[in-house]
Amino acid sequence: MNHNQQSNEVRHDDENALSDFLASLTDYTPTIPDELVEHYLAKSGFQCPDVRLTRLVAVAAQKFVSDIAIDALQHCKARQAAVVRDKKDKQQRDKRLIMNMEDLSKALQEVIITL
């Protein structure tokens, strides 16, 4: 088998995997509604006639928001751990995590978004 045949087989496998993934999106309901995604896509001048592509954008946006929330939570934990270290009485440590705009701002700055 020569290099061209191998390359074509890999490309065909990749196309099949992508097709299978896009097909699986029709059964998945992302957190971000299709209507909202379609609205912002239309607002940006992009018409998306296929629900699978709309869902793909929704899943990508959901992942993006989730990553930012996780990063903000890590900043919150670090900030609250620093406060506990500064206090002499560690017995009264509050277990609740309270995120604030500072935590969110730090997480957003990591992806080059400033508030």
PDB file of C-alpha atoms in Angstrom:
ATOM      1  CA  MET A   1       0.000   0.000   0.000  1.00  0.00           C
ATOM      2  CA  ASN A   2       1.473   3.327  -0.991  1.00  0.00           C
ATOM      3  CA  HIS A   3       1.336   6.633   0.846  1.00  0.00           C
ATOM      4  CA  ASN A   4      -1.600   7.988  -1.206  1.00  0.00           C
ATOM      5  CA  GLN A   5      -3.771   4.976  -0.395  1.00  0.00           C
ATOM      6  CA  GLN A   6      -2.947   5.254   3.314  1.00  0.00           C
ATOM      7  CA  SER A   7      -3.706   8.965   3.288  1.00  0.00           C
ATOM      8  CA  ASN A   8      -7.054   8.398   1.553  1.00  0.00           C
ATOM      9  CA  GLU A   9      -7.998   5.682   4.075  1.00  0.00           C
ATOM     10  CA  VAL A  10      -7.161   7.928   7.021  1.00  0.00           C
ATOM     11  CA  ARG A  11      -9.147  10.785   5.473  1.00  0.00           C
ATOM     12  CA  HIS A  12     -12.094   8.438   4.869  1.00  0.00           C
ATOM     13  CA  ASP A  13     -11.931   7.210   8.501  1.00  0.00           C
ATOM     14  CA  ASP A  14     -11.836  10.826   9.745  1.00  0.00           C
ATOM     15  CA  GLU A  15     -14.830  11.747   7.576  1.00  0.00           C
ATOM     16  CA  ASN A  16     -16.757   8.733   8.883  1.00  0.00           C
ATOM     17  CA  ALA A  17     -15.938   9.628  12.488  1.00  0.00           C
ATOM     18  CA  LEU A  18     -17.047  13.227  11.918  1.00  0.00           C
ATOM     19  CA  SER A  19     -20.266  12.092  10.237  1.00  0.00           C
ATOM     20  CA  ASP A  20     -20.992   9.713  13.114  1.00  0.00           C
ATOM     21  CA  PHE A  21     -20.329  12.443  15.660  1.00  0.00           C
ATOM     22  CA  LEU A  22     -22.560  14.960  13.859  1.00  0.00           C
ATOM     23  CA  ALA A  23     -25.305  12.341  13.609  1.00  0.00           C
ATOM     24  CA  SER A  24     -25.084  11.698  17.354  1.00  0.00           C
ATOM     25  CA  LEU A  25     -25.731  15.398  17.996  1.00  0.00           C
ATOM     26  CA  THR A  26     -29.315  15.068  16.781  1.00  0.00           C
ATOM     27  CA  ASP A  27     -30.083  12.935  19.867  1.00  0.00           C
ATOM     28  CA  TYR A  28     -28.219  15.244  22.278  1.00  0.00           C
ATOM     29  CA  THR A  29     -29.851  18.271  23.876  1.00  0.00           C
ATOM     30  CA  PRO A  30     -27.205  20.811  24.900  1.00  0.00           C
ATOM     31  CA  THR A  31     -27.712  23.263  27.741  1.00  0.00           C
ATOM     32  CA  ILE A  32     -27.762  26.172  25.312  1.00  0.00           C
ATOM     33  CA  PRO A  33     -31.026  26.023  23.306  1.00  0.00           C
ATOM     34  CA  ASP A  34     -30.896  25.720  19.512  1.00  0.00           C
ATOM     35  CA  GLU A  35     -32.988  28.874  19.150  1.00  0.00           C
ATOM     36  CA  LEU A  36     -30.457  30.940  21.081  1.00  0.00           C
ATOM     37  CA  VAL A  37     -27.564  29.611  19.002  1.00  0.00           C
ATOM     38  CA  GLU A  38     -29.487  30.224  15.778  1.00  0.00           C
ATOM     39  CA  HIS A  39     -30.300  33.778  16.902  1.00  0.00           C
ATOM     40  CA  TYR A  40     -26.660  34.680  17.533  1.00  0.00           C
ATOM     41  CA  LEU A  41     -25.480  32.919  14.392  1.00  0.00           C
ATOM     42  CA  ALA A  42     -28.053  34.873  12.353  1.00  0.00           C
ATOM     43  CA  LYS A  43     -27.043  38.078  14.137  1.00  0.00           C
ATOM     44  CA  SER A  44     -23.449  37.472  13.051  1.00  0.00           C
ATOM     45  CA  GLY A  45     -24.617  36.894   9.463  1.00  0.00           C
ATOM     46  CA  PHE A  46     -24.328  33.112   9.419  1.00  0.00           C
ATOM     47  CA  GLN A  47     -27.393  31.035   8.566  1.00  0.00           C
ATOM     48  CA  CYS A  48     -27.127  27.464   9.808  1.00  0.00           C
ATOM     49  CA  PRO A  49     -29.686  25.275   7.998  1.00  0.00           C
ATOM     50  CA  ASP A  50     -28.609  22.031   9.668  1.00  0.00           C
ATOM     51  CA  VAL A  51     -29.592  21.339  13.288  1.00  0.00           C
ATOM     52  CA  ARG A  52     -26.457  19.201  13.679  1.00  0.00           C
ATOM     53  CA  LEU A  53     -24.212  22.180  13.012  1.00  0.00           C
ATOM     54  CA  THR A  54     -26.277  24.336  15.362  1.00  0.00           C
ATOM     55  CA  ARG A  55     -25.853  21.696  18.044  1.00  0.00           C
ATOM     56  CA  LEU A  56     -22.117  21.549  17.355  1.00  0.00           C
ATOM     57  CA  VAL A  57     -21.857  25.294  17.988  1.00  0.00           C
ATOM     58  CA  ALA A  58     -23.988  24.882  21.139  1.00  0.00           C
ATOM     59  CA  VAL A  59     -21.754  22.086  22.455  1.00  0.00           C
ATOM     60  CA  ALA A  60     -18.623  24.156  21.757  1.00  0.00           C
ATOM     61  CA  ALA A  61     -20.137  27.181  23.535  1.00  0.00           C
ATOM     62  CA  GLN A  62     -21.222  24.993  26.449  1.00  0.00           C
ATOM     63  CA  LYS A  63     -17.678  23.610  26.769  1.00  0.00           C
ATOM     64  CA  PHE A  64     -16.228  27.131  26.638  1.00  0.00           C
ATOM     65  CA  VAL A  65     -18.543  28.402  29.392  1.00  0.00           C
ATOM     66  CA  SER A  66     -17.922  25.280  31.465  1.00  0.00           C
ATOM     67  CA  ASP A  67     -14.139  25.706  31.226  1.00  0.00           C
ATOM     68  CA  ILE A  68     -14.413  29.331  32.346  1.00  0.00           C
ATOM     69  CA  ALA A  69     -16.644  28.357  35.284  1.00  0.00           C
ATOM     70  CA  ILE A  70     -14.189  25.651  36.352  1.00  0.00           C
ATOM     71  CA  ASP A  71     -11.280  28.116  36.146  1.00  0.00           C
ATOM     72  CA  ALA A  72     -13.260  30.681  38.181  1.00  0.00           C
ATOM     73  CA  LEU A  73     -13.965  28.012  40.794  1.00  0.00           C
ATOM     74  CA  GLN A  74     -10.247  27.241  41.046  1.00  0.00           C
ATOM     75  CA  HIS A  75      -9.500  30.945  41.564  1.00  0.00           C
ATOM     76  CA  CYS A  76     -12.225  31.059  44.220  1.00  0.00           C
ATOM     77  CA  LYS A  77     -10.758  28.068  46.062  1.00  0.00           C
ATOM     78  CA  ALA A  78      -7.270  29.576  45.954  1.00  0.00           C
ATOM     79  CA  ARG A  79      -8.519  32.944  47.201  1.00  0.00           C
ATOM     80  CA  GLN A  80     -10.490  31.416  50.060  1.00  0.00           C
ATOM     81  CA  ALA A  81      -7.603  29.127  51.013  1.00  0.00           C
ATOM     82  CA  ALA A  82      -5.363  32.203  51.289  1.00  0.00           C
ATOM     83  CA  VAL A  83      -7.918  33.871  53.586  1.00  0.00           C
ATOM     84  CA  VAL A  84      -8.022  30.796  55.837  1.00  0.00           C
ATOM     85  CA  ARG A  85      -4.221  30.733  56.086  1.00  0.00           C
ATOM     86  CA  ASP A  86      -4.280  34.359  57.184  1.00  0.00           C
ATOM     87  CA  LYS A  87      -6.753  33.695  59.985  1.00  0.00           C
ATOM     88  CA  LYS A  88      -5.406  32.379  63.259  1.00  0.00           C
ATOM     89  CA  ASP A  89      -8.519  30.384  64.152  1.00  0.00           C
ATOM     90  CA  LYS A  90      -8.780  27.711  61.453  1.00  0.00           C
ATOM     91  CA  GLN A  91     -11.449  25.869  63.443  1.00  0.00           C
ATOM     92  CA  GLN A  92     -14.156  28.250  62.246  1.00  0.00           C
ATOM     93  CA  ARG A  93     -13.341  27.793  58.579  1.00  0.00           C
ATOM     94  CA  ASP A  94     -16.416  28.148  56.377  1.00  0.00           C
ATOM     95  CA  LYS A  95     -16.776  25.289  53.881  1.00  0.00           C
ATOM     96  CA  ARG A  96     -18.947  27.238  51.428  1.00  0.00           C
ATOM     97  CA  LEU A  97     -17.350  28.552  48.273  1.00  0.00           C
ATOM     98  CA  ILE A  98     -18.482  31.993  47.194  1.00  0.00           C
ATOM     99  CA  MET A  99     -17.322  33.061  43.756  1.00  0.00           C
ATOM    100  CA  ASN A 100     -17.137  36.747  42.993  1.00  0.00           C
ATOM    101  CA  MET A 101     -16.404  38.943  39.989  1.00  0.00           C
ATOM    102  CA  GLU A 102     -12.698  38.905  40.800  1.00  0.00           C
ATOM    103  CA  ASP A 103     -12.623  35.107  40.336  1.00  0.00           C
ATOM    104  CA  LEU A 104     -14.578  35.344  37.083  1.00  0.00           C
ATOM    105  CA  SER A 105     -12.397  38.197  35.805  1.00  0.00           C
ATOM    106  CA  LYS A 106      -9.225  36.200  36.415  1.00  0.00           C
ATOM    107  CA  ALA A 107     -10.674  33.182  34.603  1.00  0.00           C
ATOM    108  CA  LEU A 108     -11.781  35.327  31.666  1.00  0.00           C
ATOM    109  CA  GLN A 109      -8.399  37.059  31.446  1.00  0.00           C
ATOM    110  CA  GLU A 110      -6.846  33.637  30.874  1.00  0.00           C
ATOM    111  CA  VAL A 111      -8.817  33.429  27.624  1.00  0.00           C
ATOM    112  CA  ILE A 112      -8.174  37.116  26.779  1.00  0.00           C
ATOM    113  CA  ILE A 113     -11.586  38.487  27.716  1.00  0.00           C
ATOM    114  CA  THR A 114     -11.590  41.567  29.920  1.00  0.00           C
ATOM    115  CA  LEU A 115     -14.504  43.004  31.854  1.00  0.00           C
TER     116      LEU A 115
END
